[in-house]
Amino acid sequence: MIHIVVALIHEALTLITHYKMKTLRGKHPFIIYKSGEITLIVSGIGKSSAAAAVGYLQALNRENGPSAWLNIGIAGHQQLPIGQGFIAHRIQDRANGRTYYPPQVLPFSLPSNNLITVDCVEKDYRENSAYDMEAAAYYSAAIRSSTAEFVQSYKVVSDNPQAPVTKITKTFVNTLIENRIHEIKNLIATLRSAIKPYREIHAPHPQFDTLIQRWHFTETQKVQLKQLLQRTQVLFGNPLPCQAQTTNHTSAKTFLKTLSDTLVTHRLSF
Amino acid sequence: MPAFSALYIENQCRHLPRVQDILKKCEALPHISCERYGEVFNPKAQNFRLQKKRPALVLAKKHQHFVLPAPAGYGFGNKNSYYFSHLLNCPYDCRYCFLQGMYRSAHYVLFVNYEDFGKKISETIEKCGHEPSYFYAGYDSDSLALEQYSQFADYFLPFFKNVPQATLELRTKSAQIRSLLKHKATKNVIIALSFSPDQVSKQLEHRVPTFSKRIAAAKKLQEAGWSLALRFEPLIYHKDYKTDYQDLFQRIFSILDASKLHSVSTGLFRMPQTFFRNIVKLYPDEALFAGHYDTQQGLSTYAKEIETEMLKHCETALFDYIPKEIYYRCGTGCETT
Ligand code: SF4
């Protein structure tokens, strides 16, 4: 699952076309597009819009397991040329000074840069950094539900002291993103291949759902069951070893005890 | 060699020559400024396992707790035992290592103000008066693993040479010994090498150099006059552990001169329960943690009878090669290196 957050629809058009995304049906406070495992939300401009959009997608996907997050958009920069794309390796919220460091451990093969999130359009470009209006809020919201390695922000330079922000048009924004689609595609592919094994490792045992229908498990017992099944799977593979076959048991309690006993007697071999 | 994903540099130490040297060696990497290393290292939403694939190097200055009392039972068991950590985390990836459960981040943090460490170590030695003191440098990392960047040996070997009443233990799984061999063997510096049976090492000690490389390095060090110690910590319980440990000892002592060893120790698998739980969350697919563990005084351990059986067997096997006087059991709750 990859959730893309953009502020403006013109930052999204290329992606919608490229990934053949469809509008998500139903009543939503944001425009949302979807294609397979990719969801895109158009948040609107500013920190509170970005945080709200992330929160909304989090709520929609509560049951869907771990996700990766990608904020895509335009940004001003003191020094970089127009059209340059980069990943943010340091995001600072100018209003409160809070600084975030999205870990750069996945092999993105992209240049990276500092990014300052401002509340009003930056026209002075005071620091050797990029400037946007969403990333800090997006990031701090997204890391509530995902590990930071899977929360990234990618920006394309749209303005700098030589080409001020006032010159930006909707078509220009679209072109900027379109020209960087190869980079964005790679970025999404990298996130995808990193999140896939992560999701698999954390997925519940294939028999979990069937087992909880079979007997009554309390919430604590469900957690125990999840853990015991996972450990059993690691040591014995699938299906469950014969002593843990469900037909031999009459309740959740006896089943959990058998699973646990099976693990006690196991000797690791290399 | 570790390929860092990035360099984080605390603003306060960017100007230091040691930092400038490292920056030059890593020119192609992103250089990211930060105020304090904790901003990068400590945030909650981080995944040690994901970061371990391509950790970053964080260059920082330490401000306090330079020298700490060694945990009870750690090391040779003497009084006046201390440890210091110039580096947090290590480039190897041993599945039993407690660092994975203790830290949220797998980035390496290198504290570059060695002179401040030196000052505090001197003060500690002075406080011990005429009594000998012991300093362990491999508690939160592998002492030599990032040597190419840290140049730890270049500073601390001459330092300890000048304080013969103190002993320094470097603990390592590295086979890179050039940094040691370029110095004359120092009597009060002990190089402690950890070994596990081949099968255990292959399964659990990822990225650690092979046994043959490490034993060859150990032999060179011994020939150059360095005082070596052997660490078999943690002993890993598995089906063939008896023959595997016997074989390991036989191979080691057919190469190293046991009479020249400083000490030999074994240690049981013991890990604070909170660290253990964190590691299981990170590695739910790891067989080492899928079996049964007991809890003894807040530590996750093998069952008592397994511990007793393993210790008895390994000690008996060891005493075929070494005198009991140089042997001790390490009794801490954590194992690194
Ligand atoms: S046990 Fe030692 S060598 Fe292995 S990862 Fe931990 S510190 Fe590094």
Coordinates of C-alpha atoms and ligand atoms in Angstrom, one line a residue:
Chain A
M1 CA 0.0 0.0 0.0
I2 CA 1.4 3.4 -1.0
H3 CA -0.4 6.6 -0.1
I4 CA 0.5 9.6 -2.1
V5 CA -0.3 13.1 -0.8
V6 CA -0.3 16.1 -3.1
A7 CA -1.5 19.6 -2.3
L8 CA -2.8 20.6 -5.8
I9 CA -4.7 18.6 -8.4
H10 CA -2.1 19.8 -11.0
E11 CA 0.6 18.0 -9.1
A12 CA -1.5 14.9 -9.4
L13 CA -2.6 14.8 -13.0
T14 CA 0.5 13.1 -14.4
L15 CA 0.3 10.4 -11.7
I16 CA -3.4 9.8 -12.3
T17 CA -2.8 9.3 -16.0
H18 CA 0.4 7.2 -15.5
Y19 CA -1.1 4.9 -12.9
K20 CA -4.5 4.8 -14.5
M21 CA -6.1 5.9 -11.3
K22 CA -9.8 6.2 -10.7
T23 CA -11.7 8.4 -8.3
L24 CA -12.6 6.6 -5.1
R25 CA -16.3 6.3 -4.9
G26 CA -18.3 7.5 -2.0
K27 CA -18.5 10.7 -0.1
H28 CA -15.1 11.9 1.0
P29 CA -13.9 15.3 2.3
F30 CA -10.9 15.1 -0.1
I31 CA -10.5 14.1 -3.7
I32 CA -9.1 10.6 -3.6
Y33 CA -7.8 8.4 -6.5
K34 CA -7.0 4.8 -6.4
S35 CA -5.3 2.2 -8.6
G36 CA -4.4 -1.2 -7.2
E37 CA -2.2 -0.6 -4.1
I38 CA -1.7 3.1 -4.8
T39 CA -4.0 5.7 -3.3
L40 CA -3.6 9.4 -4.0
I41 CA -5.2 12.2 -2.0
V42 CA -5.4 15.9 -2.9
S43 CA -5.0 17.7 0.3
G44 CA -5.2 21.3 -0.6
I45 CA -2.6 23.9 0.3
G46 CA -1.0 24.3 3.8
K47 CA -0.1 22.3 6.9
S48 CA -3.5 21.7 8.4
S49 CA -4.9 20.5 5.1
A50 CA -2.0 18.1 4.6
A51 CA -2.3 16.7 8.2
A52 CA -6.0 16.3 7.8
A53 CA -5.6 14.4 4.5
V54 CA -3.1 12.0 6.0
G55 CA -5.4 11.5 9.0
Y56 CA -8.3 10.7 6.7
L57 CA -6.4 8.1 4.7
Q58 CA -5.1 6.6 7.9
A59 CA -8.7 6.2 9.1
L60 CA -9.8 4.7 5.8
N61 CA -6.9 2.2 5.8
R62 CA -6.9 1.3 9.5
E63 CA -7.4 -2.5 8.8
N64 CA -5.1 -2.7 5.8
G65 CA -1.7 -3.2 7.5
P66 CA 1.5 -1.2 7.1
S67 CA 1.7 1.4 4.3
A68 CA 4.3 3.7 2.7
W69 CA 3.7 7.4 2.3
L70 CA 4.9 9.8 -0.3
N71 CA 4.3 13.5 -0.5
I72 CA 4.9 14.8 -4.0
G73 CA 4.8 18.5 -4.9
I74 CA 6.6 21.6 -6.0
A75 CA 8.9 23.7 -3.9
G76 CA 11.0 26.8 -4.1
H77 CA 14.7 26.7 -3.6
Q78 CA 17.5 29.2 -3.0
Q79 CA 20.0 27.6 -5.3
L80 CA 18.7 24.6 -7.2
P81 CA 17.6 25.1 -10.8
I82 CA 13.9 24.9 -11.9
G83 CA 12.8 21.4 -12.6
Q84 CA 15.3 19.6 -10.3
G85 CA 13.7 16.8 -8.3
F86 CA 14.9 15.7 -4.8
I87 CA 14.0 13.8 -1.7
A88 CA 13.7 15.8 1.5
H89 CA 16.3 14.5 4.0
R90 CA 15.6 17.1 6.6
I91 CA 12.2 18.8 7.0
Q92 CA 11.8 21.8 9.3
D93 CA 8.6 23.4 10.4
R94 CA 9.6 27.0 10.4
A95 CA 6.6 28.1 12.6
N96 CA 7.6 25.8 15.6
G97 CA 11.2 24.9 14.7
R98 CA 10.4 21.2 14.8
T99 CA 12.8 19.3 12.6
Y100 CA 12.4 15.8 11.1
Y101 CA 14.9 13.6 9.4
P102 CA 13.2 11.1 7.1
P103 CA 15.7 8.2 7.1
Q104 CA 17.4 7.8 3.8
V105 CA 18.0 4.1 4.1
L106 CA 16.1 2.9 1.0
P107 CA 18.0 2.9 -2.2
F108 CA 16.3 5.8 -3.9
S109 CA 19.3 7.0 -6.0
L110 CA 18.0 10.5 -6.0
P111 CA 19.6 13.8 -4.8
S112 CA 18.4 14.9 -1.4
N113 CA 18.0 18.3 0.2
N114 CA 16.8 20.3 3.1
L115 CA 13.2 21.4 3.1
I116 CA 11.6 24.1 5.2
T117 CA 7.8 24.1 5.5
V118 CA 6.5 27.7 5.8
D119 CA 3.1 29.1 6.5
C120 CA 3.2 31.8 3.9
V121 CA 4.7 31.7 0.4
E122 CA 8.5 32.1 0.7
K123 CA 9.8 34.9 -1.5
D124 CA 13.2 35.6 0.2
Y125 CA 14.8 32.1 0.0
R126 CA 16.9 33.1 3.0
E127 CA 18.5 29.7 3.5
N128 CA 20.2 27.2 1.2
S129 CA 17.1 25.0 1.3
A130 CA 13.9 24.2 -0.4
Y131 CA 10.6 25.7 0.8
D132 CA 7.1 24.2 0.7
M133 CA 3.9 24.6 2.7
E134 CA 2.9 21.0 3.6
A135 CA 5.8 18.5 4.2
A136 CA 6.4 19.0 7.9
A137 CA 2.7 18.5 8.8
Y138 CA 2.4 15.6 6.4
Y139 CA 5.4 13.9 7.8
S140 CA 4.5 14.3 11.5
A141 CA 1.0 13.0 10.8
A142 CA 2.2 10.0 8.6
I143 CA 4.7 8.7 11.1
R144 CA 1.9 8.1 13.5
S145 CA 0.9 5.1 11.6
S146 CA 4.0 4.1 9.7
T147 CA 7.7 3.7 10.4
A148 CA 9.7 6.8 9.2
E149 CA 11.7 4.9 6.6
F150 CA 8.4 4.5 4.6
V151 CA 7.5 8.2 4.9
Q152 CA 9.1 10.3 2.3
S153 CA 8.7 13.7 0.6
Y154 CA 9.7 14.3 -3.0
K155 CA 9.7 17.8 -4.5
V156 CA 10.4 19.4 -7.8
V157 CA 11.9 22.9 -7.8
S158 CA 9.3 25.3 -9.2
D159 CA 10.8 28.7 -8.2
N160 CA 14.0 30.3 -7.1
P161 CA 15.4 33.8 -6.7
Q162 CA 15.8 34.0 -10.5
A163 CA 12.3 32.6 -11.3
P164 CA 10.0 33.8 -8.6
V165 CA 6.9 32.1 -7.4
T166 CA 4.5 34.6 -9.0
K167 CA 5.3 33.1 -12.4
I168 CA 4.0 29.6 -11.6
T169 CA 0.9 28.5 -13.5
K170 CA -1.2 25.3 -13.3
T171 CA 0.2 24.1 -16.6
F172 CA 3.7 24.7 -15.5
V173 CA 3.2 22.7 -12.3
N174 CA 1.8 19.8 -14.4
T175 CA 4.8 20.0 -16.7
L176 CA 7.3 20.0 -13.8
I177 CA 5.9 16.8 -12.4
E178 CA 5.5 15.3 -15.9
N179 CA 9.2 15.9 -16.6
R180 CA 10.1 14.0 -13.4
I181 CA 7.8 11.1 -13.8
H182 CA 10.7 8.7 -14.4
E183 CA 12.1 9.6 -11.0
I184 CA 8.8 9.4 -9.3
K185 CA 8.1 6.0 -10.8
N186 CA 11.4 4.7 -9.5
L187 CA 10.7 6.2 -6.1
I188 CA 7.3 4.5 -6.0
A189 CA 8.8 1.2 -7.2
T190 CA 11.5 1.3 -4.5
L191 CA 8.9 2.0 -1.8
R192 CA 6.8 -0.8 -3.1
S193 CA 9.5 -3.4 -3.1
A194 CA 10.6 -2.3 0.4
I195 CA 7.1 -2.4 1.9
K196 CA 6.1 -5.8 0.3
P197 CA 8.4 -8.0 2.4
Y198 CA 7.7 -5.8 5.5
R199 CA 3.9 -6.4 5.1
E200 CA 4.5 -10.1 4.5
I201 CA 6.6 -10.5 7.7
H202 CA 3.9 -8.7 9.7
A203 CA 0.9 -10.4 8.1
P204 CA -1.2 -12.7 10.4
H205 CA -0.9 -16.5 10.0
P206 CA -3.1 -17.8 7.1
Q207 CA -5.2 -19.9 9.6
F208 CA -5.7 -17.0 12.1
D209 CA -9.1 -15.9 10.7
T210 CA -10.4 -19.5 10.6
L211 CA -9.2 -20.3 14.1
I212 CA -10.9 -17.3 15.7
Q213 CA -14.2 -18.3 14.2
R214 CA -13.8 -21.8 15.5
W215 CA -13.7 -21.1 19.3
H216 CA -14.3 -18.0 21.4
F217 CA -11.0 -16.1 21.9
T218 CA -10.8 -13.2 24.2
E219 CA -8.8 -10.1 22.9
T220 CA -5.8 -11.2 24.9
Q221 CA -6.1 -14.7 23.6
K222 CA -6.3 -13.4 20.1
V223 CA -2.9 -11.6 20.6
Q224 CA -1.5 -14.8 22.1
L225 CA -2.8 -16.8 19.2
K226 CA -1.3 -14.4 16.6
Q227 CA 2.1 -14.7 18.3
L228 CA 2.0 -18.4 18.9
L229 CA 0.9 -19.1 15.3
Q230 CA 3.7 -17.0 14.0
R231 CA 6.3 -18.7 16.1
T232 CA 5.0 -22.1 15.1
Q233 CA 5.1 -21.2 11.5
V234 CA 8.7 -20.1 11.8
L235 CA 9.8 -23.3 13.4
F236 CA 7.5 -25.9 11.7
G237 CA 6.3 -24.1 8.5
N238 CA 2.8 -24.6 7.2
P239 CA 0.5 -26.4 7.9
L240 CA 0.4 -26.6 11.7
P241 CA 2.2 -29.6 13.2
C242 CA 0.0 -32.6 13.8
Q243 CA -0.3 -32.2 17.6
A244 CA -1.8 -28.7 16.9
Q245 CA -4.4 -29.9 14.4
T246 CA -7.7 -28.2 15.4
T247 CA -9.7 -31.4 15.6
N248 CA -7.9 -32.5 18.7
H249 CA -9.1 -29.5 20.7
T250 CA -12.3 -28.3 22.3
S251 CA -11.6 -24.7 23.3
A252 CA -9.3 -21.8 22.6
K253 CA -7.6 -22.4 25.9
T254 CA -6.6 -26.0 25.1
F255 CA -5.5 -25.0 21.6
L256 CA -3.3 -22.2 22.8
K257 CA -1.8 -24.6 25.4
T258 CA -0.9 -27.2 22.8
L259 CA 0.7 -24.6 20.6
S260 CA 2.7 -23.3 23.5
D261 CA 3.8 -26.8 24.5
T262 CA 4.9 -27.6 21.0
L263 CA 7.3 -24.6 21.1
V264 CA 8.8 -25.6 24.5
T265 CA 10.0 -28.9 23.3
H266 CA 11.4 -27.7 20.0
R267 CA 15.2 -27.7 19.6
L268 CA 16.7 -25.3 17.1
S269 CA 18.9 -26.8 14.5
F270 CA 21.1 -25.0 12.1
Chain B
M1 CA 33.2 -1.8 4.2
P2 CA 30.0 -0.1 5.4
A3 CA 28.3 1.9 2.8
F4 CA 26.6 4.7 4.8
S5 CA 23.3 6.0 3.4
A6 CA 24.1 9.5 4.7
L7 CA 26.2 11.5 7.1
Y8 CA 24.5 13.5 9.8
I9 CA 26.8 16.1 11.4
E10 CA 26.1 17.9 14.6
N11 CA 26.7 21.6 13.9
Q12 CA 28.9 21.9 17.0
C13 CA 31.5 19.4 15.8
R14 CA 31.6 20.0 12.1
H15 CA 34.8 22.1 12.4
L16 CA 36.7 19.3 14.3
P17 CA 39.7 17.9 12.3
R18 CA 38.5 14.3 13.0
V19 CA 35.1 15.2 11.5
Q20 CA 36.6 17.0 8.5
D21 CA 38.7 13.9 7.8
I22 CA 35.5 11.7 7.7
L23 CA 33.6 14.2 5.6
K24 CA 36.4 14.1 3.0
K25 CA 36.2 10.3 3.0
C26 CA 32.5 10.4 2.4
E27 CA 32.2 13.3 -0.1
A28 CA 29.6 11.6 -2.3
L29 CA 27.1 11.1 0.5
P30 CA 24.5 13.6 1.6
H31 CA 25.9 15.7 4.5
I32 CA 22.9 16.6 6.7
S33 CA 23.3 19.0 9.6
C34 CA 21.6 18.5 12.9
E35 CA 21.7 20.2 16.3
R36 CA 22.0 17.1 18.5
Y37 CA 22.3 13.5 17.4
G38 CA 19.2 12.5 19.4
E39 CA 17.0 14.3 16.8
V40 CA 18.1 11.7 14.3
F41 CA 18.7 8.7 16.6
N42 CA 16.0 8.8 19.1
P43 CA 12.6 9.4 17.4
K44 CA 10.1 6.7 18.0
A45 CA 8.8 5.9 14.5
Q46 CA 12.0 4.2 13.3
N47 CA 12.7 0.6 12.4
F48 CA 16.0 -0.8 13.3
R49 CA 15.7 -3.7 10.9
L50 CA 15.0 -1.5 7.9
Q51 CA 17.8 0.9 8.8
K52 CA 20.3 -1.9 9.3
K53 CA 20.3 -2.4 5.6
R54 CA 21.9 1.0 4.9
P55 CA 22.6 2.8 8.2
A56 CA 23.8 6.4 8.2
L57 CA 26.8 7.7 10.2
V58 CA 26.0 10.3 12.7
L59 CA 29.0 12.4 13.9
A60 CA 28.3 13.8 17.3
K61 CA 29.9 15.2 20.5
K62 CA 29.3 13.4 23.8
H63 CA 28.6 15.7 26.7
Q64 CA 28.3 13.5 29.7
H65 CA 28.5 9.9 30.9
F66 CA 31.8 9.4 29.2
V67 CA 32.8 6.6 31.6
L68 CA 30.3 4.3 33.3
P69 CA 30.7 1.5 35.7
A70 CA 30.6 -1.8 33.9
P71 CA 27.4 -3.8 34.5
A72 CA 27.8 -6.4 37.3
G73 CA 29.4 -9.5 36.0
Y74 CA 30.7 -8.0 32.8
G75 CA 34.4 -8.6 32.0
F76 CA 37.1 -10.1 34.1
G77 CA 35.1 -9.6 37.2
N78 CA 37.4 -7.2 38.9
K79 CA 36.5 -4.2 40.9
N80 CA 37.1 -0.8 39.2
S81 CA 35.6 -2.0 36.0
Y82 CA 34.2 0.6 33.6
Y83 CA 33.1 1.0 30.1
F84 CA 33.0 3.8 27.6
S85 CA 31.3 4.0 24.2
H86 CA 32.8 6.1 21.5
L87 CA 30.4 4.4 19.0
L88 CA 26.8 3.3 19.2
N89 CA 25.8 0.4 16.9
C90 CA 28.0 -1.7 14.7
P91 CA 28.2 -2.7 11.1
Y92 CA 27.7 -6.4 11.8
D93 CA 24.3 -7.8 12.3
C94 CA 24.2 -10.5 14.9
R95 CA 20.7 -11.6 15.6
Y96 CA 21.3 -12.1 19.3
C97 CA 22.8 -8.7 19.8
F98 CA 20.9 -6.6 22.4
L99 CA 21.6 -3.4 20.6
Q100 CA 18.7 -4.1 18.2
G101 CA 16.3 -4.1 21.1
M102 CA 17.9 -1.2 22.9
Y103 CA 18.1 1.4 20.2
R104 CA 15.4 2.6 17.9
S105 CA 17.8 3.4 15.1
A106 CA 20.5 1.3 13.5
H107 CA 22.5 4.4 12.4
Y108 CA 26.0 4.5 13.8
V109 CA 26.7 7.3 16.2
L110 CA 30.4 8.2 16.4
F111 CA 31.3 10.5 19.3
V112 CA 34.3 12.3 18.0
N113 CA 35.5 14.1 21.1
Y114 CA 38.0 11.5 22.1
E115 CA 40.0 14.0 24.1
D116 CA 37.1 14.4 26.5
F117 CA 36.8 10.7 26.8
G118 CA 40.5 10.6 27.6
K119 CA 40.2 13.3 30.2
K120 CA 37.4 11.4 32.0
I121 CA 39.3 8.1 31.8
S122 CA 42.3 9.8 33.4
E123 CA 40.2 11.1 36.2
T124 CA 38.7 7.7 36.8
I125 CA 42.1 6.1 36.9
E126 CA 43.3 8.7 39.3
K127 CA 40.3 8.0 41.6
C128 CA 41.3 4.3 41.7
G129 CA 44.6 5.4 43.3
H130 CA 47.1 2.6 43.3
E131 CA 44.5 0.0 42.4
P132 CA 44.3 -1.4 38.9
S133 CA 41.4 -0.3 36.8
Y134 CA 39.7 -1.9 33.7
F135 CA 38.1 -0.2 30.8
Y136 CA 35.9 -2.0 28.2
A137 CA 35.4 -0.4 24.9
G138 CA 33.1 -2.9 23.1
Y139 CA 29.9 -2.7 25.1
D140 CA 27.7 -0.6 22.7
S141 CA 29.5 -1.6 19.5
D142 CA 32.3 -3.5 18.0
S143 CA 35.5 -1.7 19.1
L144 CA 37.3 -1.9 15.7
A145 CA 34.6 -2.4 13.1
L146 CA 34.4 1.2 11.8
E147 CA 38.1 1.8 12.4
Q148 CA 38.7 3.2 8.9
Y149 CA 36.6 6.2 9.9
S150 CA 36.8 6.3 13.7
Q151 CA 40.6 5.8 14.0
F152 CA 39.9 4.8 17.5
A153 CA 43.0 2.8 17.9
D154 CA 45.3 5.7 16.9
Y155 CA 44.1 7.7 19.8
F156 CA 43.4 5.2 22.5
L157 CA 46.3 2.8 22.1
P158 CA 48.9 5.5 22.8
F159 CA 46.7 6.9 25.5
F160 CA 46.5 3.6 27.4
K161 CA 50.2 2.9 26.9
N162 CA 50.8 5.9 29.1
V163 CA 48.6 4.6 32.0
P164 CA 50.0 1.1 32.7
Q165 CA 47.9 0.8 35.9
A166 CA 44.8 0.6 33.7
T167 CA 43.8 -2.1 31.3
L168 CA 41.8 -1.6 28.1
E169 CA 39.7 -4.4 26.5
L170 CA 38.8 -4.0 22.9
R171 CA 36.2 -6.4 21.8
T172 CA 35.7 -7.2 18.2
K173 CA 34.6 -9.6 15.5
S174 CA 36.5 -7.7 12.9
A175 CA 39.4 -9.2 10.9
Q176 CA 40.7 -5.7 10.1
I177 CA 43.7 -5.5 12.3
R178 CA 45.9 -3.1 10.3
S179 CA 45.1 -0.4 12.8
L180 CA 46.5 -2.6 15.6
L181 CA 49.5 -4.0 13.8
K182 CA 50.8 -0.5 13.0
H183 CA 51.2 0.0 16.8
K184 CA 53.6 -1.9 19.0
A185 CA 51.8 -4.5 21.2
T186 CA 50.7 -2.7 24.3
K187 CA 50.8 -4.8 27.5
N188 CA 47.8 -3.4 29.1
V189 CA 45.6 -3.6 26.0
I190 CA 43.7 -6.8 25.5
I191 CA 42.1 -7.7 22.2
A192 CA 39.0 -9.8 23.0
L193 CA 37.7 -11.9 20.1
S194 CA 34.3 -13.5 20.0
F195 CA 33.7 -16.8 18.2
S196 CA 30.7 -19.0 17.6
P197 CA 30.5 -22.3 15.8
D198 CA 30.4 -22.0 12.0
Q199 CA 26.7 -23.0 11.7
V200 CA 25.7 -20.5 14.4
S201 CA 27.8 -17.8 12.8
K202 CA 26.4 -18.4 9.3
Q203 CA 22.8 -18.2 10.6
L204 CA 23.0 -15.5 13.2
E205 CA 26.1 -13.4 12.7
H206 CA 25.4 -11.6 9.5
R207 CA 28.1 -9.7 7.8
V208 CA 30.7 -10.9 10.3
P209 CA 34.0 -12.0 8.6
T210 CA 34.4 -15.8 8.3
F211 CA 36.1 -17.8 10.9
S212 CA 39.2 -18.4 8.8
K213 CA 39.7 -14.7 8.3
R214 CA 39.3 -13.9 11.9
I215 CA 41.4 -16.7 13.3
A216 CA 44.2 -15.8 10.8
A217 CA 43.9 -12.2 12.1
A218 CA 44.0 -13.5 15.7
K219 CA 47.1 -15.5 15.0
K220 CA 48.9 -12.5 13.4
L221 CA 48.0 -10.4 16.5
Q222 CA 49.3 -13.1 18.8
E223 CA 52.5 -13.4 16.9
A224 CA 52.9 -9.6 17.1
G225 CA 52.8 -9.9 20.8
W226 CA 49.3 -8.7 21.5
S227 CA 47.5 -10.1 24.5
L228 CA 44.3 -11.9 23.2
A229 CA 41.2 -13.0 25.0
L230 CA 38.5 -15.3 23.7
R231 CA 34.9 -14.7 24.2
F232 CA 32.2 -17.4 23.7
E233 CA 29.2 -15.2 24.4
P234 CA 26.4 -15.9 24.1
L235 CA 26.5 -19.7 24.0
I236 CA 23.8 -20.6 21.5
Y237 CA 21.7 -23.6 22.2
H238 CA 20.9 -25.8 19.3
K239 CA 20.6 -29.5 18.4
D240 CA 24.3 -30.1 17.7
Y241 CA 25.7 -27.6 20.1
K242 CA 27.9 -30.2 21.9
T243 CA 29.9 -31.2 18.8
D244 CA 29.7 -27.7 17.3
Y245 CA 31.4 -26.1 20.3
Q246 CA 33.9 -28.9 20.7
D247 CA 34.8 -28.5 17.1
L248 CA 35.1 -24.8 17.5
F249 CA 37.4 -25.1 20.5
Q250 CA 39.5 -27.7 18.7
R251 CA 39.9 -25.5 15.6
I252 CA 40.8 -22.4 17.6
F253 CA 43.3 -24.0 19.9
S254 CA 45.1 -25.8 17.1
I255 CA 45.9 -22.3 15.8
L256 CA 46.3 -20.0 18.8
D257 CA 48.7 -20.5 21.6
A258 CA 46.5 -21.1 24.6
S259 CA 49.3 -20.4 27.1
K260 CA 49.6 -16.8 25.8
L261 CA 45.9 -16.0 26.2
H262 CA 44.9 -13.3 28.7
S263 CA 41.5 -14.9 29.4
V264 CA 38.7 -17.0 28.1
S265 CA 35.0 -16.5 28.9
T266 CA 31.6 -17.9 28.2
G267 CA 28.3 -16.2 28.6
L268 CA 24.7 -17.3 28.5
F269 CA 22.0 -15.9 26.4
R270 CA 20.4 -13.3 28.7
M271 CA 18.5 -10.3 27.5
P272 CA 16.4 -7.7 29.3
Q273 CA 12.8 -8.7 28.5
T274 CA 11.9 -5.3 27.0
F275 CA 14.8 -5.6 24.5
F276 CA 13.8 -9.1 23.8
R277 CA 10.2 -8.1 23.1
N278 CA 11.4 -5.3 20.8
I279 CA 13.6 -7.7 18.9
V280 CA 10.8 -10.3 18.4
K281 CA 8.7 -7.5 17.0
L282 CA 11.4 -6.6 14.6
Y283 CA 12.1 -10.2 13.6
P284 CA 8.9 -12.2 14.0
D285 CA 10.3 -14.5 11.3
E286 CA 13.5 -15.4 13.2
A287 CA 13.8 -19.0 14.4
L288 CA 16.2 -18.0 17.2
F289 CA 13.4 -16.2 19.0
A290 CA 10.5 -18.5 18.0
G291 CA 11.3 -21.2 20.6
H292 CA 10.7 -21.1 24.3
Y293 CA 12.5 -18.7 26.6
D294 CA 12.2 -18.4 30.4
T295 CA 12.2 -15.2 32.3
Q296 CA 14.7 -14.9 35.2
Q297 CA 14.8 -11.6 37.1
G298 CA 13.5 -9.6 34.1
L299 CA 15.8 -11.3 31.7
S300 CA 14.8 -13.6 28.8
T301 CA 16.9 -16.7 29.1
Y302 CA 17.1 -20.3 28.1
A303 CA 15.5 -22.7 30.6
K304 CA 17.7 -23.2 33.7
E305 CA 18.4 -26.9 32.9
I306 CA 19.5 -26.0 29.4
E307 CA 21.8 -23.3 30.8
T308 CA 23.4 -25.7 33.3
E309 CA 23.8 -28.4 30.7
M310 CA 25.4 -26.1 28.2
L311 CA 27.8 -24.4 30.6
K312 CA 28.9 -27.8 32.0
H313 CA 29.5 -29.2 28.6
C314 CA 31.3 -26.1 27.2
E315 CA 33.4 -25.6 30.2
T316 CA 34.5 -29.2 30.3
A317 CA 35.4 -29.0 26.6
L318 CA 37.3 -25.7 27.1
F319 CA 39.4 -27.1 30.1
D320 CA 40.9 -29.6 27.7
Y321 CA 42.8 -26.6 26.2
I322 CA 43.0 -23.9 28.8
P323 CA 43.8 -23.6 32.6
K324 CA 40.9 -22.8 34.8
E325 CA 42.7 -19.7 36.1
I326 CA 42.2 -17.8 32.9
Y327 CA 38.5 -18.7 32.6
Y328 CA 35.5 -16.8 33.8
R329 CA 31.8 -16.8 33.2
C330 CA 30.3 -13.5 32.0
G331 CA 27.2 -12.8 33.9
T332 CA 25.6 -9.7 32.4
G333 CA 22.2 -9.4 30.8
C334 CA 23.4 -8.4 27.5
E335 CA 25.7 -9.7 24.8
T336 CA 27.5 -7.7 22.1
T337 CA 30.4 -8.5 19.9
Ligands
SF4_1 S1 27.1 -8.7 18.8 FE1 28.8 -7.4 18.5 S2 29.5 -7.7 16.4 FE2 27.4 -8.5 16.6 S3 26.1 -6.8 16.0 FE3 26.3 -6.7 18.2 S4 28.0 -5.3 18.6 FE4 28.1 -6.0 16.4

